[in-house]
């Protein structure tokens, strides 16, 4: 079966759904220069094109009798945010299929490897494995968000910081699975068929965690702590910008997925985005090989970066436009 590795990692590292919390809207913030700022410039010409429509940015990719409608997404946004869904609802009414994130194929080996990476061992703990500054920062971030750092003491560093990321986002009512999760609910209401983009091996993902060198592991923890700090302070602004097709605002207030990058083993997030872009183009090309309408969501960074998915699709001769509906 065809696989889409980077998109699979995106799905695998998303936070689990939790109940929404009341979060008051806040004005857009100007982020400080930080490692978690998006590394690639997005195509700013798209900003004025989509701003005349209500709701988030949408694109239509057309080849012959086939059309793919893409909803751009940000990596972290407010959960259950009440964005204008009229346009995408109208599109889903006419759609043959909604493509959703890849499914995991787990097996006995994956379960065995998970037990191997899950614990620190009887004579060690998380904080003794981390550099002192990183351990102190981990504890402080947990306490600042009302989380007892002791609950992570027997986890390995990478697993611990992934769990902390999920718990902090939970506390702040943030989601890493939207807007796809809302699209799934909308498709179910309309009885629109859904199909996963591909599949991936859970054993492969877990194996990467267990084989990570110490230096890379520590960098992963530091980068993910940076991601958490950035996302928590910018998620409100990112969500409001995303919901009004303010792509420049969404870009400025969106973090990279540091956890995703370090577990994938990429030298940089730029390299990871290259692979994610290729995977997105492959998925869209496959959908365009069949007649009818398809809806899918991809990160804005993958769509709008220089030589990103939209640029590559244009170069292939596909018609890329903003749907007038």
PDB file of C-alpha atoms in Angstrom, residues 118-324:
ATOM      1  CA  UNK A 118       8.320   4.036  27.289  1.00  0.00           C
ATOM      2  CA  UNK A 119      10.189   3.779  30.585  1.00  0.00           C
ATOM      3  CA  UNK A 120      13.474   5.113  31.933  1.00  0.00           C
ATOM      4  CA  UNK A 121      14.282   1.989  33.944  1.00  0.00           C
ATOM      5  CA  UNK A 122      14.127   1.226  37.679  1.00  0.00           C
ATOM      6  CA  UNK A 123      17.277   3.178  38.612  1.00  0.00           C
ATOM      7  CA  UNK A 124      16.810   6.309  36.534  1.00  0.00           C
ATOM      8  CA  UNK A 125      14.307   9.088  35.951  1.00  0.00           C
ATOM      9  CA  UNK A 126      13.512  11.633  33.277  1.00  0.00           C
ATOM     10  CA  UNK A 127      15.168  14.593  34.947  1.00  0.00           C
ATOM     11  CA  UNK A 128      18.490  12.844  35.547  1.00  0.00           C
ATOM     12  CA  UNK A 129      18.659  12.025  31.815  1.00  0.00           C
ATOM     13  CA  UNK A 130      18.193  15.624  30.692  1.00  0.00           C
ATOM     14  CA  UNK A 131      20.754  18.456  30.891  1.00  0.00           C
ATOM     15  CA  UNK A 132      20.117  20.436  34.114  1.00  0.00           C
ATOM     16  CA  UNK A 133      18.861  23.550  32.306  1.00  0.00           C
ATOM     17  CA  UNK A 134      16.467  21.518  30.164  1.00  0.00           C
ATOM     18  CA  UNK A 135      15.204  19.547  33.165  1.00  0.00           C
ATOM     19  CA  UNK A 136      14.547  22.762  35.069  1.00  0.00           C
ATOM     20  CA  UNK A 137      12.746  24.291  32.116  1.00  0.00           C
ATOM     21  CA  UNK A 138      10.624  21.167  31.627  1.00  0.00           C
ATOM     22  CA  UNK A 139       9.537  21.233  35.270  1.00  0.00           C
ATOM     23  CA  UNK A 140       8.852  24.971  35.215  1.00  0.00           C
ATOM     24  CA  UNK A 141       6.702  24.716  32.095  1.00  0.00           C
ATOM     25  CA  UNK A 142       4.685  21.887  33.621  1.00  0.00           C
ATOM     26  CA  UNK A 143       4.146  23.759  36.900  1.00  0.00           C
ATOM     27  CA  UNK A 144       3.235  26.993  35.079  1.00  0.00           C
ATOM     28  CA  UNK A 145       0.443  25.090  33.369  1.00  0.00           C
ATOM     29  CA  UNK A 146      -0.851  23.394  36.515  1.00  0.00           C
ATOM     30  CA  UNK A 147       0.731  20.011  35.739  1.00  0.00           C
ATOM     31  CA  UNK A 148       2.680  17.960  38.269  1.00  0.00           C
ATOM     32  CA  UNK A 149       6.133  17.259  36.744  1.00  0.00           C
ATOM     33  CA  UNK A 150       6.402  14.061  38.802  1.00  0.00           C
ATOM     34  CA  UNK A 151       3.988  12.277  36.474  1.00  0.00           C
ATOM     35  CA  UNK A 152       6.660  12.245  33.759  1.00  0.00           C
ATOM     36  CA  UNK A 153       9.537  11.050  35.942  1.00  0.00           C
ATOM     37  CA  UNK A 154       9.533   7.469  34.605  1.00  0.00           C
ATOM     38  CA  UNK A 155       9.032   8.412  30.944  1.00  0.00           C
ATOM     39  CA  UNK A 156      11.855   8.675  28.462  1.00  0.00           C
ATOM     40  CA  UNK A 157      12.656  12.280  27.444  1.00  0.00           C
ATOM     41  CA  UNK A 158      11.033  12.268  24.005  1.00  0.00           C
ATOM     42  CA  UNK A 159       7.886  10.524  25.189  1.00  0.00           C
ATOM     43  CA  UNK A 160       7.704  12.867  28.201  1.00  0.00           C
ATOM     44  CA  UNK A 161       7.905  16.050  26.144  1.00  0.00           C
ATOM     45  CA  UNK A 162       5.324  14.706  23.686  1.00  0.00           C
ATOM     46  CA  UNK A 163       2.977  14.015  26.606  1.00  0.00           C
ATOM     47  CA  UNK A 164       3.683  17.442  28.105  1.00  0.00           C
ATOM     48  CA  UNK A 165       2.912  19.074  24.760  1.00  0.00           C
ATOM     49  CA  UNK A 166      -0.429  17.301  24.618  1.00  0.00           C
ATOM     50  CA  UNK A 167      -1.267  18.136  28.241  1.00  0.00           C
ATOM     51  CA  UNK A 168      -0.410  21.835  27.891  1.00  0.00           C
ATOM     52  CA  UNK A 169      -2.428  22.166  24.689  1.00  0.00           C
ATOM     53  CA  UNK A 170      -5.281  20.417  26.495  1.00  0.00           C
ATOM     54  CA  UNK A 171      -5.089  22.936  29.345  1.00  0.00           C
ATOM     55  CA  UNK A 172      -5.317  25.827  26.903  1.00  0.00           C
ATOM     56  CA  UNK A 173      -8.048  24.326  24.750  1.00  0.00           C
ATOM     57  CA  UNK A 174      -5.774  23.998  21.735  1.00  0.00           C
ATOM     58  CA  UNK A 175      -6.039  21.508  18.908  1.00  0.00           C
ATOM     59  CA  UNK A 176      -3.515  20.021  16.500  1.00  0.00           C
ATOM     60  CA  UNK A 177      -6.185  18.034  14.648  1.00  0.00           C
ATOM     61  CA  UNK A 178      -8.301  20.894  13.270  1.00  0.00           C
ATOM     62  CA  UNK A 179      -9.607  21.829  10.769  1.00  0.00           C
ATOM     63  CA  UNK A 180      -9.673  18.178   9.649  1.00  0.00           C
ATOM     64  CA  UNK A 181     -11.657  17.105  12.691  1.00  0.00           C
ATOM     65  CA  UNK A 182     -14.420  19.616  11.896  1.00  0.00           C
ATOM     66  CA  UNK A 183     -14.425  18.543   8.255  1.00  0.00           C
ATOM     67  CA  UNK A 184     -14.942  14.949   9.393  1.00  0.00           C
ATOM     68  CA  UNK A 185     -17.978  15.967  11.470  1.00  0.00           C
ATOM     69  CA  UNK A 186     -19.380  17.937   8.530  1.00  0.00           C
ATOM     70  CA  UNK A 187     -18.821  15.024   6.152  1.00  0.00           C
ATOM     71  CA  UNK A 188     -20.562  12.619   8.527  1.00  0.00           C
ATOM     72  CA  UNK A 189     -23.595  14.904   8.714  1.00  0.00           C
ATOM     73  CA  UNK A 190     -23.761  14.909   4.926  1.00  0.00           C
ATOM     74  CA  UNK A 191     -22.938  11.187   4.616  1.00  0.00           C
ATOM     75  CA  UNK A 192     -19.965  12.140   2.442  1.00  0.00           C
ATOM     76  CA  UNK A 193     -17.593   9.166   2.042  1.00  0.00           C
ATOM     77  CA  UNK A 194     -14.191   9.479   3.731  1.00  0.00           C
ATOM     78  CA  UNK A 195     -10.924   7.810   2.824  1.00  0.00           C
ATOM     79  CA  UNK A 196      -7.476   7.896   4.487  1.00  0.00           C
ATOM     80  CA  UNK A 197      -4.672   9.292   2.347  1.00  0.00           C
ATOM     81  CA  UNK A 198      -2.503   6.249   3.085  1.00  0.00           C
ATOM     82  CA  UNK A 199      -1.055   4.234   5.919  1.00  0.00           C
ATOM     83  CA  UNK A 200       2.141   4.050   7.912  1.00  0.00           C
ATOM     84  CA  UNK A 201       3.884   1.656  10.239  1.00  0.00           C
ATOM     85  CA  UNK A 202       3.588   2.442  13.929  1.00  0.00           C
ATOM     86  CA  UNK A 203       6.629   0.238  14.478  1.00  0.00           C
ATOM     87  CA  UNK A 204       8.680   2.518  12.227  1.00  0.00           C
ATOM     88  CA  UNK A 205       7.636   5.598  14.183  1.00  0.00           C
ATOM     89  CA  UNK A 206       8.350   4.034  17.566  1.00  0.00           C
ATOM     90  CA  UNK A 207      11.662   2.648  16.325  1.00  0.00           C
ATOM     91  CA  UNK A 208      12.849   6.163  15.461  1.00  0.00           C
ATOM     92  CA  UNK A 209      12.128   7.283  19.021  1.00  0.00           C
ATOM     93  CA  UNK A 210      14.076   4.418  20.554  1.00  0.00           C
ATOM     94  CA  UNK A 211      17.083   4.830  18.271  1.00  0.00           C
ATOM     95  CA  UNK A 212      17.512   8.575  18.748  1.00  0.00           C
ATOM     96  CA  UNK A 213      21.064   9.562  19.839  1.00  0.00           C
ATOM     97  CA  UNK A 214      21.397  11.408  23.148  1.00  0.00           C
ATOM     98  CA  UNK A 215      22.310  14.762  21.578  1.00  0.00           C
ATOM     99  CA  UNK A 216      19.403  14.568  19.137  1.00  0.00           C
ATOM    100  CA  UNK A 217      17.076  13.522  21.947  1.00  0.00           C
ATOM    101  CA  UNK A 218      18.037  16.523  24.076  1.00  0.00           C
ATOM    102  CA  UNK A 219      17.656  18.858  21.107  1.00  0.00           C
ATOM    103  CA  UNK A 220      14.231  17.364  20.477  1.00  0.00           C
ATOM    104  CA  UNK A 221      13.141  18.147  24.024  1.00  0.00           C
ATOM    105  CA  UNK A 222      14.484  21.720  23.862  1.00  0.00           C
ATOM    106  CA  UNK A 223      12.869  22.398  20.495  1.00  0.00           C
ATOM    107  CA  UNK A 224       9.537  20.990  21.611  1.00  0.00           C
ATOM    108  CA  UNK A 225       9.561  23.137  24.748  1.00  0.00           C
ATOM    109  CA  UNK A 226      10.155  26.118  22.435  1.00  0.00           C
ATOM    110  CA  UNK A 227       7.240  25.003  20.285  1.00  0.00           C
ATOM    111  CA  UNK A 228       4.931  24.766  23.304  1.00  0.00           C
ATOM    112  CA  UNK A 229       5.857  28.246  24.527  1.00  0.00           C
ATOM    113  CA  UNK A 230       5.380  29.772  21.084  1.00  0.00           C
ATOM    114  CA  UNK A 231       2.093  28.005  20.349  1.00  0.00           C
ATOM    115  CA  UNK A 232       0.470  28.854  23.682  1.00  0.00           C
ATOM    116  CA  UNK A 233       1.275  32.559  23.333  1.00  0.00           C
ATOM    117  CA  UNK A 234       0.280  32.791  19.650  1.00  0.00           C
ATOM    118  CA  UNK A 235      -2.560  30.293  19.116  1.00  0.00           C
ATOM    119  CA  UNK A 236      -5.383  32.800  19.592  1.00  0.00           C
ATOM    120  CA  UNK A 237      -3.891  35.171  17.021  1.00  0.00           C
ATOM    121  CA  UNK A 238      -3.118  32.287  14.650  1.00  0.00           C
ATOM    122  CA  UNK A 239      -6.682  30.986  14.855  1.00  0.00           C
ATOM    123  CA  UNK A 240      -8.326  34.332  14.190  1.00  0.00           C
ATOM    124  CA  UNK A 241      -5.952  34.995  11.290  1.00  0.00           C
ATOM    125  CA  UNK A 242      -6.595  31.528   9.830  1.00  0.00           C
ATOM    126  CA  UNK A 243     -10.373  31.902  10.124  1.00  0.00           C
ATOM    127  CA  UNK A 244     -10.359  35.148   8.128  1.00  0.00           C
ATOM    128  CA  UNK A 245      -7.875  34.035   5.433  1.00  0.00           C
ATOM    129  CA  UNK A 246      -5.218  36.370   6.823  1.00  0.00           C
ATOM    130  CA  UNK A 247      -2.354  34.204   5.638  1.00  0.00           C
ATOM    131  CA  UNK A 248       0.367  36.624   6.709  1.00  0.00           C
ATOM    132  CA  UNK A 249      -1.044  36.677  10.245  1.00  0.00           C
ATOM    133  CA  UNK A 250      -1.407  32.906  10.298  1.00  0.00           C
ATOM    134  CA  UNK A 251       2.187  32.507   9.173  1.00  0.00           C
ATOM    135  CA  UNK A 252       3.581  34.916  11.770  1.00  0.00           C
ATOM    136  CA  UNK A 253       1.752  33.198  14.629  1.00  0.00           C
ATOM    137  CA  UNK A 254       2.254  29.521  13.725  1.00  0.00           C
ATOM    138  CA  UNK A 255       5.066  27.384  15.177  1.00  0.00           C
ATOM    139  CA  UNK A 256       6.942  24.657  13.419  1.00  0.00           C
ATOM    140  CA  UNK A 257       6.269  21.149  14.681  1.00  0.00           C
ATOM    141  CA  UNK A 258       9.568  20.667  16.493  1.00  0.00           C
ATOM    142  CA  UNK A 259       8.503  17.282  17.808  1.00  0.00           C
ATOM    143  CA  UNK A 260       7.668  16.150  14.305  1.00  0.00           C
ATOM    144  CA  UNK A 261      10.996  17.361  12.939  1.00  0.00           C
ATOM    145  CA  UNK A 262      13.201  15.761  15.564  1.00  0.00           C
ATOM    146  CA  UNK A 263      11.476  12.378  15.516  1.00  0.00           C
ATOM    147  CA  UNK A 264      11.593  12.249  11.737  1.00  0.00           C
ATOM    148  CA  UNK A 265      15.345  12.747  12.047  1.00  0.00           C
ATOM    149  CA  UNK A 266      15.479  15.635   9.600  1.00  0.00           C
ATOM    150  CA  UNK A 267      18.435  18.007   9.769  1.00  0.00           C
ATOM    151  CA  UNK A 268      16.028  20.914   9.738  1.00  0.00           C
ATOM    152  CA  UNK A 269      12.343  21.678   9.468  1.00  0.00           C
ATOM    153  CA  UNK A 270      13.006  22.967   5.965  1.00  0.00           C
ATOM    154  CA  UNK A 271      14.016  19.445   4.890  1.00  0.00           C
ATOM    155  CA  UNK A 272      10.914  18.016   6.532  1.00  0.00           C
ATOM    156  CA  UNK A 273       8.699  20.499   4.708  1.00  0.00           C
ATOM    157  CA  UNK A 274      10.265  19.421   1.418  1.00  0.00           C
ATOM    158  CA  UNK A 275       9.154  15.844   2.036  1.00  0.00           C
ATOM    159  CA  UNK A 276       5.727  16.935   3.298  1.00  0.00           C
ATOM    160  CA  UNK A 277       5.250  19.007   0.152  1.00  0.00           C
ATOM    161  CA  UNK A 278       6.116  16.054  -2.075  1.00  0.00           C
ATOM    162  CA  UNK A 279       3.670  13.859  -0.166  1.00  0.00           C
ATOM    163  CA  UNK A 280       0.899  16.442  -0.505  1.00  0.00           C
ATOM    164  CA  UNK A 281       1.428  16.755  -4.263  1.00  0.00           C
ATOM    165  CA  UNK A 282       1.334  12.953  -4.653  1.00  0.00           C
ATOM    166  CA  UNK A 283      -1.930  12.739  -2.727  1.00  0.00           C
ATOM    167  CA  UNK A 284      -3.529  15.504  -4.817  1.00  0.00           C
ATOM    168  CA  UNK A 285      -2.276  13.995  -8.080  1.00  0.00           C
ATOM    169  CA  UNK A 286      -3.838  10.671  -7.131  1.00  0.00           C
ATOM    170  CA  UNK A 287      -7.168  12.381  -6.384  1.00  0.00           C
ATOM    171  CA  UNK A 288      -6.991  14.258  -9.713  1.00  0.00           C
ATOM    172  CA  UNK A 289      -6.623  10.956 -11.569  1.00  0.00           C
ATOM    173  CA  UNK A 290     -10.290  10.199 -10.819  1.00  0.00           C
ATOM    174  CA  UNK A 291     -13.352  12.180 -11.976  1.00  0.00           C
ATOM    175  CA  UNK A 292     -15.408  14.152  -9.473  1.00  0.00           C
ATOM    176  CA  UNK A 293     -14.743  16.401  -6.488  1.00  0.00           C
ATOM    177  CA  UNK A 294     -12.447  15.717  -3.530  1.00  0.00           C
ATOM    178  CA  UNK A 295     -11.834  17.725  -0.341  1.00  0.00           C
ATOM    179  CA  UNK A 296      -8.613  17.550   1.671  1.00  0.00           C
ATOM    180  CA  UNK A 297      -6.717  19.724   4.160  1.00  0.00           C
ATOM    181  CA  UNK A 298      -2.969  20.399   4.259  1.00  0.00           C
ATOM    182  CA  UNK A 299      -0.834  22.772   6.337  1.00  0.00           C
ATOM    183  CA  UNK A 300      -0.541  26.271   4.873  1.00  0.00           C
ATOM    184  CA  UNK A 301       3.257  26.009   5.126  1.00  0.00           C
ATOM    185  CA  UNK A 302       3.171  23.026   2.756  1.00  0.00           C
ATOM    186  CA  UNK A 303       0.837  24.782   0.316  1.00  0.00           C
ATOM    187  CA  UNK A 304       2.268  28.300   0.134  1.00  0.00           C
ATOM    188  CA  UNK A 305       6.023  28.047   0.590  1.00  0.00           C
ATOM    189  CA  UNK A 306       8.275  28.767  -2.361  1.00  0.00           C
ATOM    190  CA  UNK A 307       8.037  25.734  -4.680  1.00  0.00           C
ATOM    191  CA  UNK A 308       5.369  24.400  -2.357  1.00  0.00           C
ATOM    192  CA  UNK A 309       2.452  22.186  -3.288  1.00  0.00           C
ATOM    193  CA  UNK A 310       0.484  24.904  -5.117  1.00  0.00           C
ATOM    194  CA  UNK A 311       3.531  26.009  -7.106  1.00  0.00           C
ATOM    195  CA  UNK A 312       4.325  22.425  -8.081  1.00  0.00           C
ATOM    196  CA  UNK A 313       0.750  21.723  -9.139  1.00  0.00           C
ATOM    197  CA  UNK A 314       0.723  24.842 -11.311  1.00  0.00           C
ATOM    198  CA  UNK A 315       4.001  23.726 -12.888  1.00  0.00           C
ATOM    199  CA  UNK A 316       2.378  20.374 -13.735  1.00  0.00           C
ATOM    200  CA  UNK A 317      -0.341  22.198 -15.649  1.00  0.00           C
ATOM    201  CA  UNK A 318      -3.109  21.987 -13.059  1.00  0.00           C
ATOM    202  CA  UNK A 319      -5.490  24.924 -12.783  1.00  0.00           C
ATOM    203  CA  UNK A 320      -5.132  26.438  -9.302  1.00  0.00           C
ATOM    204  CA  UNK A 321      -7.781  28.960  -8.292  1.00  0.00           C
ATOM    205  CA  UNK A 322      -9.922  30.169  -5.417  1.00  0.00           C
ATOM    206  CA  UNK A 323     -13.449  28.698  -5.650  1.00  0.00           C
ATOM    207  CA  UNK A 324     -16.082  31.388  -6.228  1.00  0.00           C
TER     208      UNK A 324
END
